[in-house]
XYZ file of C-alpha atoms in Angstrom:
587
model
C 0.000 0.000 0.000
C 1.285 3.623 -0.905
C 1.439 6.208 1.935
C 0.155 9.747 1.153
C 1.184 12.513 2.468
C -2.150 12.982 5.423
C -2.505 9.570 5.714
C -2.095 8.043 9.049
C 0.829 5.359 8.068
C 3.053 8.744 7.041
C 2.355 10.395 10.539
C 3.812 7.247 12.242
C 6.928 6.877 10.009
C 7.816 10.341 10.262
C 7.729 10.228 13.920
C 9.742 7.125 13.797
C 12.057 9.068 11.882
C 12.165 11.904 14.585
C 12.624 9.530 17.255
C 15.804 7.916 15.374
C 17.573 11.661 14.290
C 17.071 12.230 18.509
C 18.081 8.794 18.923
C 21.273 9.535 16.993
C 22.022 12.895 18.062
C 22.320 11.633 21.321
C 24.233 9.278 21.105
C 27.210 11.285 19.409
C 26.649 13.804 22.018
C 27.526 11.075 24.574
C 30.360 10.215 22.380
C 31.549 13.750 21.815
C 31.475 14.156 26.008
C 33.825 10.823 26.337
C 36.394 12.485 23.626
C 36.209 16.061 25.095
C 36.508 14.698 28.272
C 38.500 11.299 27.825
C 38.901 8.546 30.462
C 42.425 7.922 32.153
C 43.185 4.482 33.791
C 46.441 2.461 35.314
C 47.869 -0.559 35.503
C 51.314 -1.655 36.652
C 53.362 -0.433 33.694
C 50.325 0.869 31.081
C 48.289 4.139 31.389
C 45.548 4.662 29.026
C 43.168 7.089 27.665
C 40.101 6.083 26.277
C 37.588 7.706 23.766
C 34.592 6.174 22.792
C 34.606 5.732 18.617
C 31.019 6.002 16.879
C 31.396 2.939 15.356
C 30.098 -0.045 16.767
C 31.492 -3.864 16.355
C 30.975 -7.468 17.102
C 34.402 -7.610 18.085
C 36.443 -4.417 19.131
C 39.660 -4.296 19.242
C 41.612 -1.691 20.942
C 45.142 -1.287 18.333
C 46.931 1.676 19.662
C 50.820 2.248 19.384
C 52.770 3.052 22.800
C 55.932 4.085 22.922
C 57.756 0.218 23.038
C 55.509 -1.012 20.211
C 52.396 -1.051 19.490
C 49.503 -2.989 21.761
C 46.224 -4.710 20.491
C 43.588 -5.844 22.880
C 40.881 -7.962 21.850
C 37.447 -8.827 23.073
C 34.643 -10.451 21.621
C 31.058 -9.162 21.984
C 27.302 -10.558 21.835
C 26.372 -7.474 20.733
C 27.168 -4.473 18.611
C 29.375 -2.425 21.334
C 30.775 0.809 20.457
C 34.382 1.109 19.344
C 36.715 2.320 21.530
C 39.903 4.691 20.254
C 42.701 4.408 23.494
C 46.190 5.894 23.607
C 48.038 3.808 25.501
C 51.605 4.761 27.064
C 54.183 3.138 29.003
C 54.334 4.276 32.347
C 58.032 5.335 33.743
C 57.875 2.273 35.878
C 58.573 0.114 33.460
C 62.301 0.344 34.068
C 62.172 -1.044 37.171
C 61.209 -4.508 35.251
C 63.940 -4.046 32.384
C 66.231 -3.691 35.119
C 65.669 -6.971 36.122
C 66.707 -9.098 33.778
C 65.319 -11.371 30.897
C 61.829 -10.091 30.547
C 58.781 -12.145 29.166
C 55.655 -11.400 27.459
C 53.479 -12.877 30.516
C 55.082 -10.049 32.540
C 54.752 -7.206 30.407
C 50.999 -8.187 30.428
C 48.449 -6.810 33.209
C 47.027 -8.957 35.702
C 43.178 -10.356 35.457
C 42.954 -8.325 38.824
C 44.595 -5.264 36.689
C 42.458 -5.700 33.918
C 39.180 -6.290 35.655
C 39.683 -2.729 37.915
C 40.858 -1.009 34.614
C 37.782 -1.862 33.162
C 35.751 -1.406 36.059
C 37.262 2.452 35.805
C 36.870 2.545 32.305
C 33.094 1.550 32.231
C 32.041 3.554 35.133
C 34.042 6.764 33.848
C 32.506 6.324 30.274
C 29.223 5.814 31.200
C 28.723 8.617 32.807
C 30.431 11.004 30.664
C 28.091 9.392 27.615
C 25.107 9.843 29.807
C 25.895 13.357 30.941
C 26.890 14.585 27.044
C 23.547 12.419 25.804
C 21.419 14.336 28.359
C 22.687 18.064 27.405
C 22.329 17.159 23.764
C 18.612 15.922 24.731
C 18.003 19.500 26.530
C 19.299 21.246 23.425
C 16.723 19.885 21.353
C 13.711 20.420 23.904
C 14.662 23.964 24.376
C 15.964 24.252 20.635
C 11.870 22.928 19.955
C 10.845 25.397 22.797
C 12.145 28.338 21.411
C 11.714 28.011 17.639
C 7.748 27.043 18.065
C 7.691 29.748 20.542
C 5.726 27.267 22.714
C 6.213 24.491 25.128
C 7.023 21.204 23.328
C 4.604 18.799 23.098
C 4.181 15.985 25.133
C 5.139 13.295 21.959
C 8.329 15.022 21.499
C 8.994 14.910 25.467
C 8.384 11.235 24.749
C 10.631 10.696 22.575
C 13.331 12.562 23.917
C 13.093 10.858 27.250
C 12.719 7.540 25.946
C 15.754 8.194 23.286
C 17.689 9.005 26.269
C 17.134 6.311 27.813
C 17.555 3.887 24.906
C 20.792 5.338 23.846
C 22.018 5.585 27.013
C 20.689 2.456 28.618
C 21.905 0.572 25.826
C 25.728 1.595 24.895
C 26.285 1.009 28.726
C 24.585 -2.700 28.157
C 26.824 -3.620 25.663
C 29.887 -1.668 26.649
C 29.180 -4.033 29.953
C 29.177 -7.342 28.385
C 32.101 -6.222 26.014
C 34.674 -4.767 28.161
C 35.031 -7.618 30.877
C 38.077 -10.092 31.601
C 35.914 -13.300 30.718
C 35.745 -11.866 26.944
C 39.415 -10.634 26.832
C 40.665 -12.620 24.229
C 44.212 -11.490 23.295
C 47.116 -9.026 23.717
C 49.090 -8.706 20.922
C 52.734 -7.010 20.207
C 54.519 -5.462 17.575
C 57.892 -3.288 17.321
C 59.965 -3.885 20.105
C 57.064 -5.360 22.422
C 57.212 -7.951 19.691
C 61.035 -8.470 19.863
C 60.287 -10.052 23.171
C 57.830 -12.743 21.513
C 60.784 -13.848 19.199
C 63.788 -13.389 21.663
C 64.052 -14.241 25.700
C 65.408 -10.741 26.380
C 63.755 -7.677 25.146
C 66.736 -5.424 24.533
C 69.235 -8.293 24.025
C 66.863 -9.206 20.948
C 68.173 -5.765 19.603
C 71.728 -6.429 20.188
C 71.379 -9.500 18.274
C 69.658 -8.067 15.544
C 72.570 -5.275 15.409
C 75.154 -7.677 15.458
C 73.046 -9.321 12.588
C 73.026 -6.064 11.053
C 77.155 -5.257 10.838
C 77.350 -6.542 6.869
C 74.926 -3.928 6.409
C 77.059 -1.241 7.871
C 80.360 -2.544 6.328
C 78.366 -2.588 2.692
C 76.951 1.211 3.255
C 80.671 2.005 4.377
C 81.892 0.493 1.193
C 79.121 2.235 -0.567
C 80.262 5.448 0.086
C 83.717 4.698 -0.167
C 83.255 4.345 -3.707
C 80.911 7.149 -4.063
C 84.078 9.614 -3.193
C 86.355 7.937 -5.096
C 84.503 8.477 -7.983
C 82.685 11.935 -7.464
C 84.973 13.811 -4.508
C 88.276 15.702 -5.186
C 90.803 13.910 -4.497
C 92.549 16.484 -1.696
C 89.141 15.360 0.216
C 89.082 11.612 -0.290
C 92.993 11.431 0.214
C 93.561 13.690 3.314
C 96.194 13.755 5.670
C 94.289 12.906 8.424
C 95.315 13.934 12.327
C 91.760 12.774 13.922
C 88.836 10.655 12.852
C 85.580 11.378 14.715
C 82.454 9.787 15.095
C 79.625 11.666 15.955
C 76.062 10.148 17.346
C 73.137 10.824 19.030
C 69.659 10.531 20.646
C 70.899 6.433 21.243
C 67.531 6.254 23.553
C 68.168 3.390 25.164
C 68.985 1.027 22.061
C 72.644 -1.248 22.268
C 73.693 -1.066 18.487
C 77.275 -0.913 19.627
C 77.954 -3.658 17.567
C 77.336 -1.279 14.652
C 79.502 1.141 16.221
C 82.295 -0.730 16.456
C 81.679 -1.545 12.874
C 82.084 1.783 12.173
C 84.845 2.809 14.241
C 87.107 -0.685 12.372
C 85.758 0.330 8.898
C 86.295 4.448 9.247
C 89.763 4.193 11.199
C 87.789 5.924 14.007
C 89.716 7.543 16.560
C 86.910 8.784 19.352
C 83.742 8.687 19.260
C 81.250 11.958 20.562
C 77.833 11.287 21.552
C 76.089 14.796 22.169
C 73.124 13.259 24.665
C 70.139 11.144 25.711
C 71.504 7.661 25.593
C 68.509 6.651 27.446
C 65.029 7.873 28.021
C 63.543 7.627 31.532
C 66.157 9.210 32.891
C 67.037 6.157 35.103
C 70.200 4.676 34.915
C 68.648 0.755 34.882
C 67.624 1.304 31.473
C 71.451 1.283 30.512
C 72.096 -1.218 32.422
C 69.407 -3.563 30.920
C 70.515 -2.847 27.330
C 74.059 -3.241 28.275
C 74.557 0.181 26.564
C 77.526 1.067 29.620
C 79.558 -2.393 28.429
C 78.613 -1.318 24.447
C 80.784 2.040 25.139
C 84.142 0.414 26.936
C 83.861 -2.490 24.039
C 84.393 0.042 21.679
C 87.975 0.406 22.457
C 88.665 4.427 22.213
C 87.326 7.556 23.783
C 83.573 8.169 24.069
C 83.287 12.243 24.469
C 79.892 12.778 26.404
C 77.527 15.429 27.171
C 73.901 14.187 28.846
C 70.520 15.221 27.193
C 67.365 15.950 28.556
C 66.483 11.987 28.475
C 69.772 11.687 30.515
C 67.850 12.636 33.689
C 64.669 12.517 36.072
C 64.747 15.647 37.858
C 66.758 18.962 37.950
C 69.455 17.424 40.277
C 69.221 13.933 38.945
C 73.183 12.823 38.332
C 73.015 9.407 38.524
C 73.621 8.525 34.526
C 76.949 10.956 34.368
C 78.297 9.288 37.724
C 77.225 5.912 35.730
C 79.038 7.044 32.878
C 82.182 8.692 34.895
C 82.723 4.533 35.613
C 83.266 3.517 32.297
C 86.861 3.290 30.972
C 86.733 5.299 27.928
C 84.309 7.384 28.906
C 84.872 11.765 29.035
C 82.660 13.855 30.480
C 83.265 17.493 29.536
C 80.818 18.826 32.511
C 81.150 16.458 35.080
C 77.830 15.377 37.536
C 79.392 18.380 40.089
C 78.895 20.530 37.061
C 82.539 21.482 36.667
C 83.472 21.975 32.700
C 86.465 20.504 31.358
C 88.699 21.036 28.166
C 89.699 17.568 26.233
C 93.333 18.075 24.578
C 92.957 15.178 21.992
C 95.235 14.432 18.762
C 96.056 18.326 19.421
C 92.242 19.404 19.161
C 90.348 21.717 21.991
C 86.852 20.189 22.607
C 84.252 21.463 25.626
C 80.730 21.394 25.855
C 78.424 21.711 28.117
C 75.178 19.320 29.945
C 71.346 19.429 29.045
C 69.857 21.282 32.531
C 66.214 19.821 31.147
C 65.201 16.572 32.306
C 62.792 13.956 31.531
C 59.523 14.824 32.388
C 59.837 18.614 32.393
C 56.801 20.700 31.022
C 58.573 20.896 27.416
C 57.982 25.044 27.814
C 59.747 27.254 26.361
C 63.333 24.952 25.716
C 65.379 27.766 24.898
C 64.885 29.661 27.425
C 65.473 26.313 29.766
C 69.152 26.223 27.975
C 70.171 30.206 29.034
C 71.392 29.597 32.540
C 73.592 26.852 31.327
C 75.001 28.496 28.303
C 76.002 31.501 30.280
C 77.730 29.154 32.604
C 79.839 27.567 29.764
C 79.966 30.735 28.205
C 81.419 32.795 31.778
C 83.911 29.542 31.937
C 84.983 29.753 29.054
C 85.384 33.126 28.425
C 89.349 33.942 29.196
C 89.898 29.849 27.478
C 91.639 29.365 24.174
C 88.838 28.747 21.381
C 87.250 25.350 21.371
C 87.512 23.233 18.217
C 84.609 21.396 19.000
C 81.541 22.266 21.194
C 79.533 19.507 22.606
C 75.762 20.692 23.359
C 72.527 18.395 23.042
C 69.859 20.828 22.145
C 70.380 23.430 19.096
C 69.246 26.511 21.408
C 72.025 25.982 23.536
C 74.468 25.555 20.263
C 72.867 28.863 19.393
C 74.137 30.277 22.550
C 77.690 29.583 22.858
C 79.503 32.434 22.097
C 83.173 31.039 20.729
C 83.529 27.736 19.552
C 84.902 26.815 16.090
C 82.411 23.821 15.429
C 79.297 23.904 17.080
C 78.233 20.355 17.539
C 74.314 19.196 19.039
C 71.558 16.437 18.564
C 68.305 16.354 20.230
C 66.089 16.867 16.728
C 66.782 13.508 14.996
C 66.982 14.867 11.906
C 70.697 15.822 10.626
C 71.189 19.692 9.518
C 74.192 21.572 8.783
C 73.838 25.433 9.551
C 76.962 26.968 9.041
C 79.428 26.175 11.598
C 76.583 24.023 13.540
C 76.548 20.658 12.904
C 73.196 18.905 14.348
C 73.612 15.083 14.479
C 70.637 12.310 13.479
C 69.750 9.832 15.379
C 72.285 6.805 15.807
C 69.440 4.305 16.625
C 66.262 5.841 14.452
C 65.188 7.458 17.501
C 65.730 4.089 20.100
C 64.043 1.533 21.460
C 61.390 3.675 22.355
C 60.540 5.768 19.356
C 57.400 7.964 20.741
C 58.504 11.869 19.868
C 55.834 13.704 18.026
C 55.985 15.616 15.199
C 56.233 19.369 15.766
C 57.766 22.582 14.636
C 60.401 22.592 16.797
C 61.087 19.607 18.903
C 62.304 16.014 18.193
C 60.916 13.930 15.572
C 58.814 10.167 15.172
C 59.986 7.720 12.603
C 63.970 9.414 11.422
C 66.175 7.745 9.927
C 69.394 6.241 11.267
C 72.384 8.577 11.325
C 75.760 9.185 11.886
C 78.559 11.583 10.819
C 82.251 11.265 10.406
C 84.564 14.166 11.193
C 87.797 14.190 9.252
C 90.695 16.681 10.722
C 94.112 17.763 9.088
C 97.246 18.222 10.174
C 96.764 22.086 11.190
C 93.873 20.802 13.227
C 91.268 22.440 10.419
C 88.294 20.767 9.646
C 88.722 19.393 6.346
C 85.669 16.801 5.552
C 82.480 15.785 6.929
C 80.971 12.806 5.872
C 77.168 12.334 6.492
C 75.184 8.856 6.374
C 71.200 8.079 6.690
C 69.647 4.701 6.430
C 66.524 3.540 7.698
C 64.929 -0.147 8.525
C 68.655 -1.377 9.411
C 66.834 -3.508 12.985
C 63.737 -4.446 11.181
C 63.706 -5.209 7.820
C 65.801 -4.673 4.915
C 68.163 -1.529 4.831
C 67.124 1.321 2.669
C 70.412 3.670 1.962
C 68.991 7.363 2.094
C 71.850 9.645 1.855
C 76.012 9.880 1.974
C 76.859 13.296 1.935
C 80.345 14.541 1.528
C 81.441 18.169 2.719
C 84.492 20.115 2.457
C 85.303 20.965 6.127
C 86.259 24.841 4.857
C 82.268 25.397 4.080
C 81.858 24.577 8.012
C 84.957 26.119 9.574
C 86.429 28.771 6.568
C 88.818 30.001 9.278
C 90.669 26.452 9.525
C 91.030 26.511 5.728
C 92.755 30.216 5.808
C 95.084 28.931 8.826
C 95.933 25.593 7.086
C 97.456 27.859 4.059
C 99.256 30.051 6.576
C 100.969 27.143 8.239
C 101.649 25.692 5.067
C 103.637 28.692 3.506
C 104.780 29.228 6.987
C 108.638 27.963 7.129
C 109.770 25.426 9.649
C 109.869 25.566 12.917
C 113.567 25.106 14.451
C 114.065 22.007 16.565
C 113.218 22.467 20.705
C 116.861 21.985 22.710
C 116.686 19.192 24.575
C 116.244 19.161 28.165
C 118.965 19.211 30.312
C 119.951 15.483 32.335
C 118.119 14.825 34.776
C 115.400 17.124 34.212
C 111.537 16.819 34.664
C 109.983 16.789 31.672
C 109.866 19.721 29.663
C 105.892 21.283 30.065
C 103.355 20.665 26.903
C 104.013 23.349 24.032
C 101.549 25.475 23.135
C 100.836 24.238 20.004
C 99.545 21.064 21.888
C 97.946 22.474 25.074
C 95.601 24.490 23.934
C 97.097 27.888 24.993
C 97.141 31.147 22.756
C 99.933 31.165 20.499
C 101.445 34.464 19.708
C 101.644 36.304 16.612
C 104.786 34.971 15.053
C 104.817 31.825 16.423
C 104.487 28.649 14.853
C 101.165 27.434 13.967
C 99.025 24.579 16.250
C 99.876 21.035 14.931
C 97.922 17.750 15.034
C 98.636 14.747 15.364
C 97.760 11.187 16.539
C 101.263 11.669 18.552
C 100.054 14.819 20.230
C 99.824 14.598 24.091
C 96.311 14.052 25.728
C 95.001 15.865 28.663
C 92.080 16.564 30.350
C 91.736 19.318 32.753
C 89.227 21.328 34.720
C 88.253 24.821 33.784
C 89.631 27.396 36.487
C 86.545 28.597 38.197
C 87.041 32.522 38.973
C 86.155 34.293 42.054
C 83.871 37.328 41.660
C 84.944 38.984 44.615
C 88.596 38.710 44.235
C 89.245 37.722 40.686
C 91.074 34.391 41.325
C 90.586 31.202 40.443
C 90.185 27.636 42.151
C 92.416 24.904 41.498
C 91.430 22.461 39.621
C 90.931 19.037 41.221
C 92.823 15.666 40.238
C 91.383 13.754 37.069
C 90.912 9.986 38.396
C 93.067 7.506 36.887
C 91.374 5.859 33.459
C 91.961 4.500 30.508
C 90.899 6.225 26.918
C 91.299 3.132 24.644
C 94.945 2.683 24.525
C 95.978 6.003 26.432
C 95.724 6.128 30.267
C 94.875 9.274 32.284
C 97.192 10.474 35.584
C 95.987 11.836 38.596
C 97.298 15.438 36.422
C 94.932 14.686 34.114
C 97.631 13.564 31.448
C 97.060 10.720 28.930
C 99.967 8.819 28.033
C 100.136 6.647 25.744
């Protein structure tokens, strides 16, 4: 039979119709409340935040990456339950588990007790958030009626509100009940490193293995670019005289590919290694030890130059990772945890840098501003100081800062960028084990590429070559080579390349008398310790042979003008130089 407009059979669909436009308007105004307003709830080492999704399903499943890998929790439902969108994170105390050894899926998952209060909380904070924004958007529309008829509504539309309300309402908590409960859990599932544990019985040694796996790669892309300058560079570039070899990294986050490393530092002739900050990312020292990232650095077999990064700490005062570090053979520290700077004499270069004061966990607020105090400080130390060669900072603002330095040297950004005389470095690892930093403007980066730079240094101690490498899917997956980048060292530092020509025209120096019998050893030249050399003197030299010391920055006195003394350097060994009590490594 066809309905005509008047006839009774059209008054009842269209009110059917009006009842199912309220129907639906309230229920995306209860799930508009639960996203405007979202849900928070805990378990041992998981926090999430839940939305509800407008979508409804026979079987939900709650996919949402954290920042170890991504987690996937399934139920199944006897009835269409509303989808829910939750952003899961790993809570800080999850370190206190790596710590502890070998770590298996069964304990990286929540209890049934954890899992039936979480979803306890979640229901009951849900609920009423849908009921509350289902009930406002059911007032709107009464008064909405109200004031557009210019009458009270009538009682049918009351109806139909109220019992929309209570259908929609009554409902989505009815099947969000007999969804969301432990007996109709059915799975957790893993991916990215959460997943490395299902393959391996150790989460981070799984990426050590995988790295050690990984070395051909490494050795290939070396070989790769080997070739590449042969072919394309000048050959005053590819065929320097070379005084010192550096590695630089960053941003490791908590990820032992040392086994790469000391790839690179065979491969490249590698004669230190800088890391400019946040070898971790908690903050708390077990991370490193889990990973084995402190027994990575001494098997590397040279000097690993250090400044911390905002990752490298939990709190303002938090020292624990540089005292951590200050243990490890071959490890420099060129602020050390009392916050004293220091000047590294190495292969006849000046390097100093400086410690992130931002820690993990700050409010992420104005970072520049966060840097000032400390660049003054380095700045203030190092004001009446020969020029450094090298600057170690983490972040770029406090690069920005410094006021002398001839290479300016940070991370922090994971992406690599040359700027001048600044030098930011990629991330060594592809941003860690824990790969979670969003993509903004200004601050670190998801999903970069592996990096790493090699810094090649002449006989004049100029600059004379950077070399730049990006890769990605080296851990997982098959290695995609993104970019070797060759640069002339006098585009960074055109200062070194006008001084290099000076000290090559310059003629000879005359041979030093020797020292009388008996003697103590003559003290360091000039040329080798860093101090001013004046205007017809010979030029700095370096060399591998040059003498390498370590020594604290006189700290001056405001009142008086004078300086402290610095304190003894505790004996250690820098691959195969060892450092005296003076702070003097001999070979």
């Amino acid at each position: 039979m066809r309905l005509t407009r008047g006839h009774p059979g059209w008054a009842r669909v269209g009110l059917v119709a009006r009842w199912v436009a309220i129907l639906a308007a309230c229920y995306l105004g209860g799930v508009a409340a639960t996203n405007l307003s979202p849900t928070t709830v805990e378990t041992s080492h998981y926090r999430a935040t839940l939305r509800l999704d407008p979508v409804p399903r026979h079987t939900p499943t709650l996919h949402s990456p954290t920042i170890v890998g991504d987690v996937d929790l399934a139920f199944t439902s006897p009835v269409l339950a509303p989808g829910l969108d939750v952003a899961v994170s790993v809570r800080e105390e999850i370190t206190d588990l790596l710590s502890r050894g070998p770590v298996s899926v069964r304990a990286l998952q929540p209890t049934d007790e954890e899992v039936s209060a979480a979803v306890r909380e979640a229901a009951v904070g849900l609920g009423w958030r849908f009921a509350l924004g289902a009930a406002v958007v059911a007032l709107a529309m009464s008064v909405a009626v109200h004031y557009a008829r210019r009458r009270r509504p009538e009682a049918i539309h009351l109806v139909m509100v109220a019992t929309a309300l209570v259908v929609v309402s009554g409902g989505t908590g009815l099947s969000t009940a007999l969804t969301y409960q432990p007996e109709r859990f059915a799975a957790l599932s893993t991916t990215g490193v959460l997943g490395t544990v299902q393959r391996n019985a150790g989460l981070l040694a799984g990426v050590e293995s995988r790295a050690e796996q990984a070395t051909p790669y490494l050795r290939n892309l070396l070989a790769l670019s080997q070739a590449l300058q042969e072919k394309f560079v000048p050959a005053d570039l590819t065929q320097p005289v070379v005084s010192a070899r550096i590695l630089l990294v960053s941003d490791i986050h908590g990820a032992n590919q040392y086994s790469l490393m000391r790839t690179i530092v065979e491969e490249e002739g590698v004669d230190a290694v800088i890391d400019t900050g946040d070898i971790i990312n908690f903050g708390q020292v077990q991370e490193g030890e889990a990973a084995g990232i402190f027994r990575g650095i001494e098997s590397l077999g040279v000097p690993y130059i250090f400044v911390s990064g905002n990752h490298d700490q939990s709190s303002p005062t938090d020292r624990a990772l540089l005292r951590r570090m200050a243990r490890v053979p071959n490890v420099v520290l060129l602020q050390d945890p009392e916050g004293v700077h220091r000047e590294l004499s190495f292969h006849g270069l000046r390097l100093s840098g400086f410690n992130d004061p931002r820690y993990f966990g700050d409010d992420g607020e104005d970072p520049a501003g966060k840097q000032a105090p400390a660049v003054d400080a380095y700045n203030a130390a190092m004001e009446d100081e020969p020029e450094s060669d090298l600057v170690l900072t983490h972040e770029p603002y406090a690069a920005t800062g410094v006021a002398r330095g001839r290479v300016l040297l940070n991370g922090h950004i994971h992406t690599s960028v040359l700027d001048g005389s600044r030098i930011q470095v990629g991330t060594f690892t592809g941003g860690g084990v824990v790969s979670h930093f969003i993509a903004t403007e200004d601050e670190e980066l998801r999903g970069q590429p592996y990096a790493f730079d090699v810094l090649s240094f002449g006989p004049h101690c100029a600059l004379t070559q950077l070399t730049r490498y990006t890769y990605r899917n080296l851990i997982e997956g098959r290695p995609a080579y993104d970019n070797i980048q060759v640069v002339n060292g006098a585009t960074i530092d055109p200062r070194g390349a006008e001084e290099t020509r000076a000290a090559e025209a310059a003629p000879p120096a005359p041979p030093a008398p020797p020292a009388p019998s008996g003697s103590p050893e003559s003290p360091e030249s000039p040329e080798s310790s860093g101090a001013p050399v004046a205007e017809g003197e010979q030029p700095r030299t370096c060399s591998p042979l040059a003498e390498t010391t370590l020594r604290q920055i006189p700290t001056g006195s405001p009142e008086d003008g004078s300086t402290s003394t610095p304190a003894s350097v505790t004996t250690s060994t820098l691959g195969s130089a060892t450092a005296t009590s003076s702070g003097t490594f001999t070979p």
